[in-house]
Amino acid sequence: MTTALVRTRVATEDDVAAVLALHERCSAQTLEQRFHAAVPGISLRLARRLVLPPGGWSIVAEQCGQVVGHGCAGRLSDTGVEVGLLVDDAFQGSGIGSRLMRDLAQGAAERGFGSLVCEVEPDNESVLPTVRKAGLDPQTRYVDGVLEIVVPLGRVADCDQQTA
Ligand SMILES: CC(C)(COP(=O)(O)OP(=O)(O)OC[C@H]1O[C@@H](n2cnc3c(N)ncnc32)[C@H](O)[C@@H]1OP(=O)(O)O)[C@@H](O)C(=O)NCCC(=O)NCCS
């Protein structure tokens, strides 16, 4: 599979139902990795909050009109955002997660944030390579048993200026 057919864009209220449907299609393991707990699914209210996080934004990845991935950036402070990623099980491993991560990092740098953070269960081996594949330079540390991946965004902004 190739991501050439995949389009990413900033999500709007109109995407809430499709993002809910994406979560409903995902496996229990994928949802657990996303939310750090076993969850049977998410509510419409939570789907809306993930699509339109307070003080943040989110991005959908679409293929043939279907939302197959979602990346969410919630404001942590004036300088930092927390990022969450979810890719449909059937589409994982095809470059969508790293593309969402790259878009979120670029969007965060454009909005003036200095860093993004992603909290990951220690046995989740998919996120760090996803961040690296996005061209980012992560720093890691364990906080209360959770792997915290921090990406300083200065270099993202620098790269953009160099390629502008
Ligand atoms: C994490 C996630 C978003 C990655 O999305 P994806 O579309 O599969 O990622 P990509 O296809 O862009 O792959 C990125 C890199 O990660 C690697 N990777 C993916 N899953 C992996 C795994 N289980 N173990 C090791 N490496 C893995 C890929 O091989 C790729 O690196 P490569 O090209 O050098 O081989 C997706 O696996 C997912 O939705 N996981 C469940 C939710 C989650 O863990 N969210 C993060 C916490 S908020």
PDB file of C-alpha atoms and ligand atoms in Angstrom:
ATOM      1  CA  MET A   1       0.000   0.000   0.000  1.00  0.00           C
ATOM      2  CA  THR A   2       1.201   3.537  -0.662  1.00  0.00           C
ATOM      3  CA  THR A   3       0.386   6.829   1.022  1.00  0.00           C
ATOM      4  CA  ALA A   4       0.285   8.487  -2.412  1.00  0.00           C
ATOM      5  CA  LEU A   5      -3.485   7.980  -2.345  1.00  0.00           C
ATOM      6  CA  VAL A   6      -3.781   9.342   1.170  1.00  0.00           C
ATOM      7  CA  ARG A   7      -4.669  12.975   1.763  1.00  0.00           C
ATOM      8  CA  THR A   8      -4.188  14.774   5.092  1.00  0.00           C
ATOM      9  CA  ARG A   9      -5.998  17.934   6.147  1.00  0.00           C
ATOM     10  CA  VAL A  10      -7.077  19.819   9.250  1.00  0.00           C
ATOM     11  CA  ALA A  11     -10.238  18.262  10.688  1.00  0.00           C
ATOM     12  CA  THR A  12     -13.514  20.137  11.156  1.00  0.00           C
ATOM     13  CA  GLU A  13     -16.804  19.538  12.950  1.00  0.00           C
ATOM     14  CA  ASP A  14     -17.949  17.715   9.807  1.00  0.00           C
ATOM     15  CA  ASP A  15     -15.381  14.957  10.519  1.00  0.00           C
ATOM     16  CA  VAL A  16     -16.708  13.979  13.962  1.00  0.00           C
ATOM     17  CA  ALA A  17     -18.860  11.088  12.706  1.00  0.00           C
ATOM     18  CA  ALA A  18     -16.053   9.702  10.526  1.00  0.00           C
ATOM     19  CA  VAL A  19     -13.528   9.914  13.373  1.00  0.00           C
ATOM     20  CA  LEU A  20     -16.005   8.109  15.627  1.00  0.00           C
ATOM     21  CA  ALA A  21     -16.395   5.419  12.943  1.00  0.00           C
ATOM     22  CA  LEU A  22     -12.584   5.133  12.676  1.00  0.00           C
ATOM     23  CA  HIS A  23     -12.374   4.431  16.418  1.00  0.00           C
ATOM     24  CA  GLU A  24     -15.202   1.877  16.117  1.00  0.00           C
ATOM     25  CA  ARG A  25     -13.263  -0.009  13.409  1.00  0.00           C
ATOM     26  CA  CYS A  26     -10.019  -0.131  15.387  1.00  0.00           C
ATOM     27  CA  SER A  27      -8.966  -3.209  17.357  1.00  0.00           C
ATOM     28  CA  ALA A  28      -9.045  -3.319  21.140  1.00  0.00           C
ATOM     29  CA  GLN A  29      -5.219  -3.275  21.167  1.00  0.00           C
ATOM     30  CA  THR A  30      -4.991  -0.183  18.992  1.00  0.00           C
ATOM     31  CA  LEU A  31      -7.528   1.651  21.174  1.00  0.00           C
ATOM     32  CA  GLU A  32      -5.661   0.594  24.303  1.00  0.00           C
ATOM     33  CA  GLN A  33      -2.395   1.913  22.887  1.00  0.00           C
ATOM     34  CA  ARG A  34      -4.087   5.179  21.984  1.00  0.00           C
ATOM     35  CA  PHE A  35      -5.825   5.781  25.319  1.00  0.00           C
ATOM     36  CA  HIS A  36      -3.486   3.856  27.691  1.00  0.00           C
ATOM     37  CA  ALA A  37      -6.420   1.834  28.992  1.00  0.00           C
ATOM     38  CA  ALA A  38      -8.763  -0.867  27.750  1.00  0.00           C
ATOM     39  CA  VAL A  39     -11.726   1.004  26.304  1.00  0.00           C
ATOM     40  CA  PRO A  40     -14.679  -0.566  24.458  1.00  0.00           C
ATOM     41  CA  GLY A  41     -14.970   2.500  22.216  1.00  0.00           C
ATOM     42  CA  ILE A  42     -15.417   6.236  22.483  1.00  0.00           C
ATOM     43  CA  SER A  43     -18.488   8.419  22.844  1.00  0.00           C
ATOM     44  CA  LEU A  44     -19.690  10.978  20.319  1.00  0.00           C
ATOM     45  CA  ARG A  45     -18.758  13.637  22.874  1.00  0.00           C
ATOM     46  CA  LEU A  46     -15.165  12.385  23.101  1.00  0.00           C
ATOM     47  CA  ALA A  47     -14.944  12.093  19.310  1.00  0.00           C
ATOM     48  CA  ARG A  48     -15.924  15.771  19.057  1.00  0.00           C
ATOM     49  CA  ARG A  49     -13.291  16.708  21.639  1.00  0.00           C
ATOM     50  CA  LEU A  50     -10.625  14.750  19.769  1.00  0.00           C
ATOM     51  CA  VAL A  51     -11.540  16.406  16.475  1.00  0.00           C
ATOM     52  CA  LEU A  52     -11.716  19.883  17.994  1.00  0.00           C
ATOM     53  CA  PRO A  53      -9.455  19.802  21.083  1.00  0.00           C
ATOM     54  CA  PRO A  54      -9.678  22.976  23.202  1.00  0.00           C
ATOM     55  CA  GLY A  55      -6.868  25.315  22.204  1.00  0.00           C
ATOM     56  CA  GLY A  56      -5.609  22.793  19.661  1.00  0.00           C
ATOM     57  CA  TRP A  57      -6.456  21.214  16.343  1.00  0.00           C
ATOM     58  CA  SER A  58      -6.482  17.825  14.666  1.00  0.00           C
ATOM     59  CA  ILE A  59      -5.729  16.271  11.308  1.00  0.00           C
ATOM     60  CA  VAL A  60      -7.475  13.495   9.412  1.00  0.00           C
ATOM     61  CA  ALA A  61      -5.907  11.170   6.856  1.00  0.00           C
ATOM     62  CA  GLU A  62      -8.351  10.142   4.141  1.00  0.00           C
ATOM     63  CA  GLN A  63      -8.216   7.503   1.466  1.00  0.00           C
ATOM     64  CA  CYS A  64     -10.975   7.289  -1.118  1.00  0.00           C
ATOM     65  CA  GLY A  65     -13.153   9.509   1.076  1.00  0.00           C
ATOM     66  CA  GLN A  66     -12.736   7.339   4.170  1.00  0.00           C
ATOM     67  CA  VAL A  67     -10.985   8.634   7.280  1.00  0.00           C
ATOM     68  CA  VAL A  68      -8.241   6.075   7.978  1.00  0.00           C
ATOM     69  CA  GLY A  69      -6.141   8.038  10.464  1.00  0.00           C
ATOM     70  CA  HIS A  70      -6.428  10.835  12.984  1.00  0.00           C
ATOM     71  CA  GLY A  71      -3.831  12.962  14.726  1.00  0.00           C
ATOM     72  CA  CYS A  72      -4.796  15.238  17.579  1.00  0.00           C
ATOM     73  CA  ALA A  73      -2.806  18.144  19.060  1.00  0.00           C
ATOM     74  CA  GLY A  74      -4.025  19.465  22.399  1.00  0.00           C
ATOM     75  CA  ARG A  75      -2.558  22.591  23.950  1.00  0.00           C
ATOM     76  CA  LEU A  76      -0.529  21.869  27.090  1.00  0.00           C
ATOM     77  CA  SER A  77       0.843  25.380  27.640  1.00  0.00           C
ATOM     78  CA  ASP A  78       1.812  28.481  25.664  1.00  0.00           C
ATOM     79  CA  THR A  79       4.833  26.568  24.397  1.00  0.00           C
ATOM     80  CA  GLY A  80       3.808  22.928  24.135  1.00  0.00           C
ATOM     81  CA  VAL A  81       1.202  20.590  22.638  1.00  0.00           C
ATOM     82  CA  GLU A  82       0.404  16.973  23.382  1.00  0.00           C
ATOM     83  CA  VAL A  83      -0.128  14.744  20.385  1.00  0.00           C
ATOM     84  CA  GLY A  84      -2.211  11.582  20.001  1.00  0.00           C
ATOM     85  CA  LEU A  85      -2.218   9.375  16.903  1.00  0.00           C
ATOM     86  CA  LEU A  86      -4.553   6.669  15.654  1.00  0.00           C
ATOM     87  CA  VAL A  87      -4.368   4.742  12.381  1.00  0.00           C
ATOM     88  CA  ASP A  88      -6.935   2.161  11.275  1.00  0.00           C
ATOM     89  CA  ASP A  89      -5.441  -1.313  11.878  1.00  0.00           C
ATOM     90  CA  ALA A  90      -5.911  -2.191   8.212  1.00  0.00           C
ATOM     91  CA  PHE A  91      -3.769   0.807   7.182  1.00  0.00           C
ATOM     92  CA  GLN A  92      -0.989   0.655   9.765  1.00  0.00           C
ATOM     93  CA  GLY A  93       2.549   0.296   8.476  1.00  0.00           C
ATOM     94  CA  SER A  94       1.899   2.227   5.271  1.00  0.00           C
ATOM     95  CA  GLY A  95       3.310   5.607   6.304  1.00  0.00           C
ATOM     96  CA  ILE A  96       0.120   7.302   7.471  1.00  0.00           C
ATOM     97  CA  GLY A  97       1.139   7.688  11.126  1.00  0.00           C
ATOM     98  CA  SER A  98       4.438   9.322  10.274  1.00  0.00           C
ATOM     99  CA  ARG A  99       2.722  11.653   7.844  1.00  0.00           C
ATOM    100  CA  LEU A 100       0.202  12.704  10.501  1.00  0.00           C
ATOM    101  CA  MET A 101       3.056  13.237  12.957  1.00  0.00           C
ATOM    102  CA  ARG A 102       4.986  15.363  10.469  1.00  0.00           C
ATOM    103  CA  ASP A 103       1.890  17.475   9.724  1.00  0.00           C
ATOM    104  CA  LEU A 104       1.160  17.957  13.427  1.00  0.00           C
ATOM    105  CA  ALA A 105       4.773  19.001  14.103  1.00  0.00           C
ATOM    106  CA  GLN A 106       4.697  21.434  11.204  1.00  0.00           C
ATOM    107  CA  GLY A 107       1.335  22.824  12.341  1.00  0.00           C
ATOM    108  CA  ALA A 108       2.616  23.209  15.899  1.00  0.00           C
ATOM    109  CA  ALA A 109       5.744  25.061  14.735  1.00  0.00           C
ATOM    110  CA  GLU A 110       3.611  27.341  12.530  1.00  0.00           C
ATOM    111  CA  ARG A 111       1.376  28.112  15.504  1.00  0.00           C
ATOM    112  CA  GLY A 112       4.415  29.143  17.544  1.00  0.00           C
ATOM    113  CA  PHE A 113       4.720  26.112  19.838  1.00  0.00           C
ATOM    114  CA  GLY A 114       8.246  25.135  20.833  1.00  0.00           C
ATOM    115  CA  SER A 115       7.728  21.439  21.479  1.00  0.00           C
ATOM    116  CA  LEU A 116       5.340  18.550  21.176  1.00  0.00           C
ATOM    117  CA  VAL A 117       4.998  15.617  23.509  1.00  0.00           C
ATOM    118  CA  CYS A 118       3.530  12.171  23.017  1.00  0.00           C
ATOM    119  CA  GLU A 119       2.909   9.814  25.929  1.00  0.00           C
ATOM    120  CA  VAL A 120       3.282   6.129  25.087  1.00  0.00           C
ATOM    121  CA  GLU A 121       2.894   2.863  26.975  1.00  0.00           C
ATOM    122  CA  PRO A 122       6.392   1.380  27.543  1.00  0.00           C
ATOM    123  CA  ASP A 123       5.614  -1.727  25.450  1.00  0.00           C
ATOM    124  CA  ASN A 124       4.348   0.298  22.471  1.00  0.00           C
ATOM    125  CA  GLU A 125       7.190   0.008  19.961  1.00  0.00           C
ATOM    126  CA  SER A 126       5.474   1.716  17.058  1.00  0.00           C
ATOM    127  CA  VAL A 127       5.519   5.377  18.062  1.00  0.00           C
ATOM    128  CA  LEU A 128       9.239   6.155  18.349  1.00  0.00           C
ATOM    129  CA  PRO A 129       9.971   4.853  14.810  1.00  0.00           C
ATOM    130  CA  THR A 130       6.932   6.776  13.603  1.00  0.00           C
ATOM    131  CA  VAL A 131       8.317  10.006  15.048  1.00  0.00           C
ATOM    132  CA  ARG A 132      11.734   9.327  13.509  1.00  0.00           C
ATOM    133  CA  LYS A 133      10.208   8.438  10.145  1.00  0.00           C
ATOM    134  CA  ALA A 134       8.448  11.820  10.263  1.00  0.00           C
ATOM    135  CA  GLY A 135      11.920  13.373  10.128  1.00  0.00           C
ATOM    136  CA  LEU A 136      11.781  14.538  13.743  1.00  0.00           C
ATOM    137  CA  ASP A 137      14.433  14.266  16.426  1.00  0.00           C
ATOM    138  CA  PRO A 138      12.772  12.895  19.571  1.00  0.00           C
ATOM    139  CA  GLN A 139      14.026  12.916  23.129  1.00  0.00           C
ATOM    140  CA  THR A 140      12.661  10.282  25.502  1.00  0.00           C
ATOM    141  CA  ARG A 141      12.227   9.809  29.227  1.00  0.00           C
ATOM    142  CA  TYR A 142      10.084   7.710  31.524  1.00  0.00           C
ATOM    143  CA  VAL A 143       7.576   9.539  33.711  1.00  0.00           C
ATOM    144  CA  ASP A 144       5.526   7.435  36.145  1.00  0.00           C
ATOM    145  CA  GLY A 145       6.060   4.348  33.991  1.00  0.00           C
ATOM    146  CA  VAL A 146       4.966   6.059  30.781  1.00  0.00           C
ATOM    147  CA  LEU A 147       7.372   6.757  27.929  1.00  0.00           C
ATOM    148  CA  GLU A 148       7.319  10.466  27.189  1.00  0.00           C
ATOM    149  CA  ILE A 149       8.487  11.380  23.703  1.00  0.00           C
ATOM    150  CA  VAL A 150       9.386  15.051  23.379  1.00  0.00           C
ATOM    151  CA  VAL A 151      10.146  16.734  20.072  1.00  0.00           C
ATOM    152  CA  PRO A 152      11.721  20.205  20.105  1.00  0.00           C
ATOM    153  CA  LEU A 153      10.240  22.061  17.146  1.00  0.00           C
ATOM    154  CA  GLY A 154      12.969  24.612  16.432  1.00  0.00           C
ATOM    155  CA  ARG A 155      14.440  22.326  13.805  1.00  0.00           C
ATOM    156  CA  VAL A 156      11.074  21.827  12.110  1.00  0.00           C
ATOM    157  CA  ALA A 157      10.755  25.606  11.770  1.00  0.00           C
ATOM    158  CA  ASP A 158      14.408  25.883  10.644  1.00  0.00           C
ATOM    159  CA  CYS A 159      13.859  23.215   7.979  1.00  0.00           C
ATOM    160  CA  ASP A 160      10.770  25.024   6.720  1.00  0.00           C
ATOM    161  CA  GLN A 161      12.680  28.304   6.430  1.00  0.00           C
ATOM    162  CA  GLN A 162      15.510  26.614   4.573  1.00  0.00           C
ATOM    163  CA  THR A 163      13.146  24.977   2.074  1.00  0.00           C
ATOM    164  CA  ALA A 164      10.860  28.025   1.691  1.00  0.00           C
TER     165      ALA A 164
HETATM  166  C1  LIG B   1       1.502   4.483  16.158  1.00  0.00           C
HETATM  167  C2  LIG B   1       0.741   4.499  14.840  1.00  0.00           C
HETATM  168  C3  LIG B   1      -0.051   5.805  14.761  1.00  0.00           C
HETATM  169  C4  LIG B   1       1.765   4.447  13.693  1.00  0.00           C
HETATM  170  O1  LIG B   1       1.041   4.581  12.492  1.00  0.00           O
HETATM  171  P1  LIG B   1       1.513   3.823  11.144  1.00  0.00           P
HETATM  172  O2  LIG B   1       0.702   4.368  10.041  1.00  0.00           O
HETATM  173  O3  LIG B   1       1.490   2.380  11.381  1.00  0.00           O
HETATM  174  O4  LIG B   1       3.029   4.322  11.071  1.00  0.00           O
HETATM  175  P2  LIG B   1       3.961   4.325   9.776  1.00  0.00           P
HETATM  176  O5  LIG B   1       3.434   3.369   8.761  1.00  0.00           O
HETATM  177  O6  LIG B   1       4.169   5.729   9.389  1.00  0.00           O
HETATM  178  O7  LIG B   1       5.277   3.657  10.361  1.00  0.00           O
HETATM  179  C5  LIG B   1       6.245   4.423  10.963  1.00  0.00           C
HETATM  180  C6  LIG B   1       7.414   3.585  11.391  1.00  0.00           C
HETATM  181  O8  LIG B   1       7.077   2.841  12.550  1.00  0.00           O
HETATM  182  C7  LIG B   1       7.393   1.475  12.366  1.00  0.00           C
HETATM  183  N1  LIG B   1       6.454   0.670  13.116  1.00  0.00           N
HETATM  184  C8  LIG B   1       5.116   0.695  13.051  1.00  0.00           C
HETATM  185  N2  LIG B   1       4.598  -0.205  13.914  1.00  0.00           N
HETATM  186  C9  LIG B   1       5.643  -0.811  14.533  1.00  0.00           C
HETATM  187  C10 LIG B   1       5.776  -1.817  15.530  1.00  0.00           C
HETATM  188  N3  LIG B   1       4.704  -2.391  16.085  1.00  0.00           N
HETATM  189  N4  LIG B   1       7.012  -2.171  15.941  1.00  0.00           N
HETATM  190  C11 LIG B   1       8.106  -1.600  15.403  1.00  0.00           C
HETATM  191  N5  LIG B   1       8.054  -0.623  14.457  1.00  0.00           N
HETATM  192  C12 LIG B   1       6.843  -0.245  14.028  1.00  0.00           C
HETATM  193  C13 LIG B   1       7.252   1.267  10.885  1.00  0.00           C
HETATM  194  O9  LIG B   1       7.963   0.131  10.480  1.00  0.00           O
HETATM  195  C14 LIG B   1       7.826   2.554  10.332  1.00  0.00           C
HETATM  196  O10 LIG B   1       9.211   2.568  10.286  1.00  0.00           O
HETATM  197  P3  LIG B   1      10.017   2.102   8.966  1.00  0.00           P
HETATM  198  O11 LIG B   1       9.384   2.750   7.790  1.00  0.00           O
HETATM  199  O12 LIG B   1      11.386   2.569   9.261  1.00  0.00           O
HETATM  200  O13 LIG B   1       9.848   0.633   8.915  1.00  0.00           O
HETATM  201  C15 LIG B   1      -0.209   3.275  14.694  1.00  0.00           C
HETATM  202  O14 LIG B   1       0.553   2.095  14.845  1.00  0.00           O
HETATM  203  C16 LIG B   1      -1.336   3.274  15.709  1.00  0.00           C
HETATM  204  O15 LIG B   1      -2.412   3.823  15.463  1.00  0.00           O
HETATM  205  N6  LIG B   1      -1.100   2.638  16.867  1.00  0.00           N
HETATM  206  C17 LIG B   1      -2.109   2.542  17.910  1.00  0.00           C
HETATM  207  C18 LIG B   1      -2.329   3.868  18.627  1.00  0.00           C
HETATM  208  C19 LIG B   1      -1.044   4.414  19.224  1.00  0.00           C
HETATM  209  O16 LIG B   1      -0.155   3.683  19.634  1.00  0.00           O
HETATM  210  N7  LIG B   1      -0.964   5.760  19.271  1.00  0.00           N
HETATM  211  C20 LIG B   1       0.186   6.425  19.833  1.00  0.00           C
HETATM  212  C21 LIG B   1      -0.024   6.845  21.248  1.00  0.00           C
HETATM  213  S1  LIG B   1      -1.042   8.290  21.326  1.00  0.00           S
END
